[in-house]
Amino acid sequence: MKVLKTERMLLRLMTEEDSDNLLQIFSDSEAMRYYPSTKDLEETRSWIRWTSKNYKEHGIGLWIAELRETNEFVGQCGLIPQEIEGELEIEIGYLFVRKHWGKGLATEAADACKDYGFNQLGYNRLISTIDKNNEASKRVATRVGLHFEKEIFKWNKPIEVYSVNNKE
Ligand SMILES: CC(C)(COP(=O)(O)OP(=O)(O)OC[C@H]1O[C@@H](n2cnc3c(N)ncnc32)[C@H](O)[C@@H]1OP(=O)(O)O)[C@@H](O)C(=O)NCCC(=O)NCCS
């Protein structure tokens, strides 16, 4: 079940039992501000099924982040296959529970995912797709070493692609 360990967190596989955990993020309109809408229980279950499919088909997906000290659920972070302008790219994705924002957890988890993607899985390039106005997400991407590459039109809006190459 365990995928990665960071200084403060454990990243483990997402399971069907995680719907209540995930709803802490998905039912929060502030956390979902840059997504089309909040998600209800059925949409959350469908998100878990999509993640399980990514695990099976690509060996990667979003993982559950828990505090090592207390096992408390704090968010999700991982590597997601993403089609960008017809190419399959690997995205570092992160969504955390609002009460835990601002403690550096997303940066710590994203950095571990970057290291895992490059050094264990052998990817040469990783990206993040970020809403133009999502400054916190851009900040996390930048702190982890990604830089602005281009703007694309996806999900019916302008999206910024941040990227980093291995050995950069
Ligand atoms: C983006 C997100 C994961 C960041 O989580 P976090 O644990 O607070 O991230 P960190 O504490 O590691 O770092 C956040 C950084 O953004 C900065 N930040 C936060 N809100 C900001 C804002 N409105 N404008 C500018 N910077 C902001 C913080 O100051 C911090 O940078 P610093 O450490 O250099 O000061 C969190 O806000 C979240 O879950 N948002 C909802 C889901 C989402 O939008 N995910 C990204 C999809 S691309």
CSV table of N, CA and C in Angstrom, one decimal, residues 38-105:
chain,number,residue,atom,x,y,z
A,38,THR,N,-17.6,21.4,-7.2
A,38,THR,CA,-17.3,20.5,-6.1
A,38,THR,C,-17.8,19.1,-6.6
A,39,LYS,N,-17.5,18.0,-5.8
A,39,LYS,CA,-17.9,16.7,-6.2
A,39,LYS,C,-18.7,16.1,-5.0
A,40,ASP,N,-19.7,15.3,-5.4
A,40,ASP,CA,-20.5,14.6,-4.4
A,40,ASP,C,-20.0,13.2,-4.2
A,41,LEU,N,-20.6,12.4,-3.4
A,41,LEU,CA,-20.1,11.0,-3.1
A,41,LEU,C,-20.0,10.2,-4.4
A,42,GLU,N,-21.0,10.2,-5.3
A,42,GLU,CA,-20.9,9.4,-6.5
A,42,GLU,C,-19.7,9.9,-7.4
A,43,GLU,N,-19.5,11.2,-7.5
A,43,GLU,CA,-18.4,11.7,-8.3
A,43,GLU,C,-17.1,11.3,-7.7
A,44,THR,N,-17.0,11.3,-6.3
A,44,THR,CA,-15.8,10.9,-5.6
A,44,THR,C,-15.5,9.5,-5.9
A,45,ARG,N,-16.5,8.6,-5.9
A,45,ARG,CA,-16.3,7.2,-6.2
A,45,ARG,C,-15.8,7.0,-7.6
A,46,SER,N,-16.3,7.8,-8.5
A,46,SER,CA,-15.8,7.7,-9.9
A,46,SER,C,-14.4,8.2,-10.0
A,47,TRP,N,-14.0,9.2,-9.2
A,47,TRP,CA,-12.6,9.6,-9.1
A,47,TRP,C,-11.7,8.5,-8.6
A,48,ILE,N,-12.1,7.7,-7.6
A,48,ILE,CA,-11.3,6.6,-7.1
A,48,ILE,C,-11.2,5.5,-8.2
A,49,ARG,N,-12.3,5.3,-8.9
A,49,ARG,CA,-12.2,4.3,-10.0
A,49,ARG,C,-11.3,4.7,-11.1
A,50,TRP,N,-11.3,6.0,-11.4
A,50,TRP,CA,-10.3,6.6,-12.4
A,50,TRP,C,-8.9,6.4,-11.9
A,51,THR,N,-8.7,6.6,-10.6
A,51,THR,CA,-7.3,6.5,-10.1
A,51,THR,C,-6.9,5.0,-10.1
A,52,SER,N,-7.8,4.1,-9.7
A,52,SER,CA,-7.5,2.7,-9.8
A,52,SER,C,-7.1,2.2,-11.2
A,53,LYS,N,-7.8,2.8,-12.2
A,53,LYS,CA,-7.5,2.5,-13.6
A,53,LYS,C,-6.1,3.0,-13.9
A,54,ASN,N,-5.7,4.2,-13.5
A,54,ASN,CA,-4.4,4.7,-13.7
A,54,ASN,C,-3.3,3.8,-13.1
A,55,TYR,N,-3.6,3.3,-11.9
A,55,TYR,CA,-2.7,2.4,-11.2
A,55,TYR,C,-2.5,1.1,-12.1
A,56,LYS,N,-3.6,0.6,-12.6
A,56,LYS,CA,-3.5,-0.7,-13.4
A,56,LYS,C,-2.9,-0.5,-14.7
A,57,GLU,N,-3.3,0.6,-15.4
A,57,GLU,CA,-2.8,0.8,-16.8
A,57,GLU,C,-1.5,1.5,-16.9
A,58,HIS,N,-1.1,2.3,-15.9
A,58,HIS,CA,0.1,3.1,-16.0
A,58,HIS,C,1.1,2.9,-14.8
A,59,GLY,N,0.6,2.2,-13.8
A,59,GLY,CA,1.4,2.0,-12.6
A,59,GLY,C,1.6,3.2,-11.7
A,60,ILE,N,0.9,4.3,-12.0
A,60,ILE,CA,0.9,5.6,-11.3
A,60,ILE,C,-0.5,6.1,-11.1
A,61,GLY,N,-0.6,7.2,-10.3
A,61,GLY,CA,-1.9,7.8,-10.1
A,61,GLY,C,-1.7,8.7,-8.9
A,62,LEU,N,-2.9,9.3,-8.5
A,62,LEU,CA,-2.8,10.1,-7.3
A,62,LEU,C,-2.7,9.2,-6.1
A,63,TRP,N,-1.9,9.6,-5.1
A,63,TRP,CA,-1.8,8.8,-3.9
A,63,TRP,C,-2.4,9.6,-2.7
A,64,ILE,N,-2.7,8.8,-1.7
A,64,ILE,CA,-3.2,9.5,-0.5
A,64,ILE,C,-2.1,9.9,0.4
A,65,ALA,N,-2.1,11.2,0.8
A,65,ALA,CA,-1.1,11.7,1.8
A,65,ALA,C,-1.6,11.7,3.2
A,66,GLU,N,-0.9,11.0,4.1
A,66,GLU,CA,-1.3,11.0,5.5
A,66,GLU,C,-0.1,11.5,6.3
A,67,LEU,N,-0.4,12.1,7.5
A,67,LEU,CA,0.7,12.5,8.4
A,67,LEU,C,1.3,11.2,9.0
A,68,ARG,N,2.6,11.1,9.0
A,68,ARG,CA,3.2,9.9,9.6
A,68,ARG,C,2.9,9.8,11.1
A,69,GLU,N,2.9,10.9,11.7
A,69,GLU,CA,2.8,10.9,13.2
A,69,GLU,C,1.4,10.4,13.7
A,70,THR,N,0.3,10.8,12.9
A,70,THR,CA,-1.0,10.6,13.4
A,70,THR,C,-1.9,9.8,12.4
A,71,ASN,N,-1.4,9.5,11.3
A,71,ASN,CA,-2.2,8.8,10.2
A,71,ASN,C,-3.3,9.7,9.6
A,72,GLU,N,-3.3,11.0,10.0
A,72,GLU,CA,-4.4,11.9,9.6
A,72,GLU,C,-4.3,12.1,8.1
A,73,PHE,N,-5.5,12.0,7.4
A,73,PHE,CA,-5.5,12.3,5.9
A,73,PHE,C,-5.3,13.8,5.7
A,74,VAL,N,-4.4,14.2,4.9
A,74,VAL,CA,-4.1,15.6,4.6
A,74,VAL,C,-4.3,16.0,3.2
A,75,GLY,N,-4.3,15.0,2.2
A,75,GLY,CA,-4.5,15.4,0.9
A,75,GLY,C,-4.1,14.2,-0.1
A,76,GLN,N,-4.0,14.6,-1.4
A,76,GLN,CA,-3.6,13.6,-2.4
A,76,GLN,C,-2.6,14.3,-3.3
A,77,CYS,N,-1.6,13.5,-3.7
A,77,CYS,CA,-0.6,14.0,-4.5
A,77,CYS,C,0.0,12.8,-5.3
A,78,GLY,N,0.4,13.0,-6.5
A,78,GLY,CA,0.9,11.8,-7.2
A,78,GLY,C,1.2,12.2,-8.7
A,79,LEU,N,1.4,11.1,-9.5
A,79,LEU,CA,1.7,11.2,-10.9
A,79,LEU,C,0.6,10.8,-11.7
A,80,ILE,N,0.1,11.6,-12.6
A,80,ILE,CA,-1.1,11.3,-13.4
A,80,ILE,C,-0.8,11.4,-14.9
A,81,PRO,N,-1.2,10.4,-15.7
A,81,PRO,CA,-1.0,10.4,-17.1
A,81,PRO,C,-2.0,11.5,-17.6
A,82,GLN,N,-1.5,12.4,-18.5
A,82,GLN,CA,-2.3,13.5,-18.9
A,82,GLN,C,-2.0,13.7,-20.4
A,83,GLU,N,-3.1,13.8,-21.2
A,83,GLU,CA,-2.9,14.1,-22.6
A,83,GLU,C,-2.8,15.6,-22.9
A,84,ILE,N,-1.6,16.1,-23.4
A,84,ILE,CA,-1.4,17.5,-23.7
A,84,ILE,C,-1.1,17.7,-25.2
A,85,GLU,N,-2.0,18.3,-25.9
A,85,GLU,CA,-1.8,18.6,-27.3
A,85,GLU,C,-1.4,17.3,-28.0
A,86,GLY,N,-2.2,16.2,-27.7
A,86,GLY,CA,-2.0,14.9,-28.4
A,86,GLY,C,-0.8,14.0,-27.9
A,87,GLU,N,-0.1,14.5,-26.9
A,87,GLU,CA,1.0,13.7,-26.4
A,87,GLU,C,0.7,13.3,-25.0
A,88,LEU,N,1.1,12.1,-24.6
A,88,LEU,CA,0.9,11.6,-23.3
A,88,LEU,C,2.1,12.2,-22.4
A,89,GLU,N,1.7,12.9,-21.4
A,89,GLU,CA,2.6,13.5,-20.5
A,89,GLU,C,2.4,13.0,-19.1
A,90,ILE,N,3.3,13.1,-18.2
A,90,ILE,CA,3.1,12.7,-16.8
A,90,ILE,C,3.1,14.0,-15.9
A,91,GLU,N,2.0,14.1,-15.2
A,91,GLU,CA,1.7,15.3,-14.4
A,91,GLU,C,1.9,15.0,-12.9
A,92,ILE,N,2.5,16.0,-12.3
A,92,ILE,CA,2.5,15.9,-10.8
A,92,ILE,C,1.3,16.7,-10.4
A,93,GLY,N,0.4,16.0,-9.6
A,93,GLY,CA,-0.9,16.6,-9.2
A,93,GLY,C,-0.9,16.7,-7.7
A,94,TYR,N,-1.6,17.7,-7.2
A,94,TYR,CA,-1.7,17.8,-5.7
A,94,TYR,C,-3.0,18.6,-5.3
A,95,LEU,N,-3.7,18.0,-4.3
A,95,LEU,CA,-4.8,18.7,-3.7
A,95,LEU,C,-4.8,18.4,-2.3
A,96,PHE,N,-4.9,19.4,-1.4
A,96,PHE,CA,-4.8,19.2,0.0
A,96,PHE,C,-6.0,19.7,0.8
A,97,VAL,N,-6.2,19.2,1.9
A,97,VAL,CA,-7.3,19.7,2.8
A,97,VAL,C,-7.0,21.1,3.3
A,98,ARG,N,-8.0,22.0,3.2
A,98,ARG,CA,-7.7,23.4,3.4
A,98,ARG,C,-7.1,23.7,4.7
A,99,LYS,N,-7.5,23.0,5.8
A,99,LYS,CA,-6.9,23.4,7.1
A,99,LYS,C,-5.4,23.0,7.2
A,100,HIS,N,-4.9,22.3,6.2
A,100,HIS,CA,-3.5,22.0,6.2
A,100,HIS,C,-2.7,22.8,5.2
A,101,TRP,N,-3.3,23.8,4.5
A,101,TRP,CA,-2.6,24.6,3.6
A,101,TRP,C,-1.6,25.5,4.3
A,102,GLY,N,-0.5,25.8,3.6
A,102,GLY,CA,0.4,26.8,4.1
A,102,GLY,C,1.5,26.2,5.0
A,103,LYS,N,1.5,24.9,5.1
A,103,LYS,CA,2.5,24.3,6.0
A,103,LYS,C,3.6,23.6,5.2
A,104,GLY,N,3.6,23.8,3.9
A,104,GLY,CA,4.6,23.2,3.0
A,104,GLY,C,4.4,21.8,2.7
A,105,LEU,N,3.2,21.3,3.0
A,105,LEU,CA,2.9,19.8,2.8
A,105,LEU,C,2.9,19.5,1.3
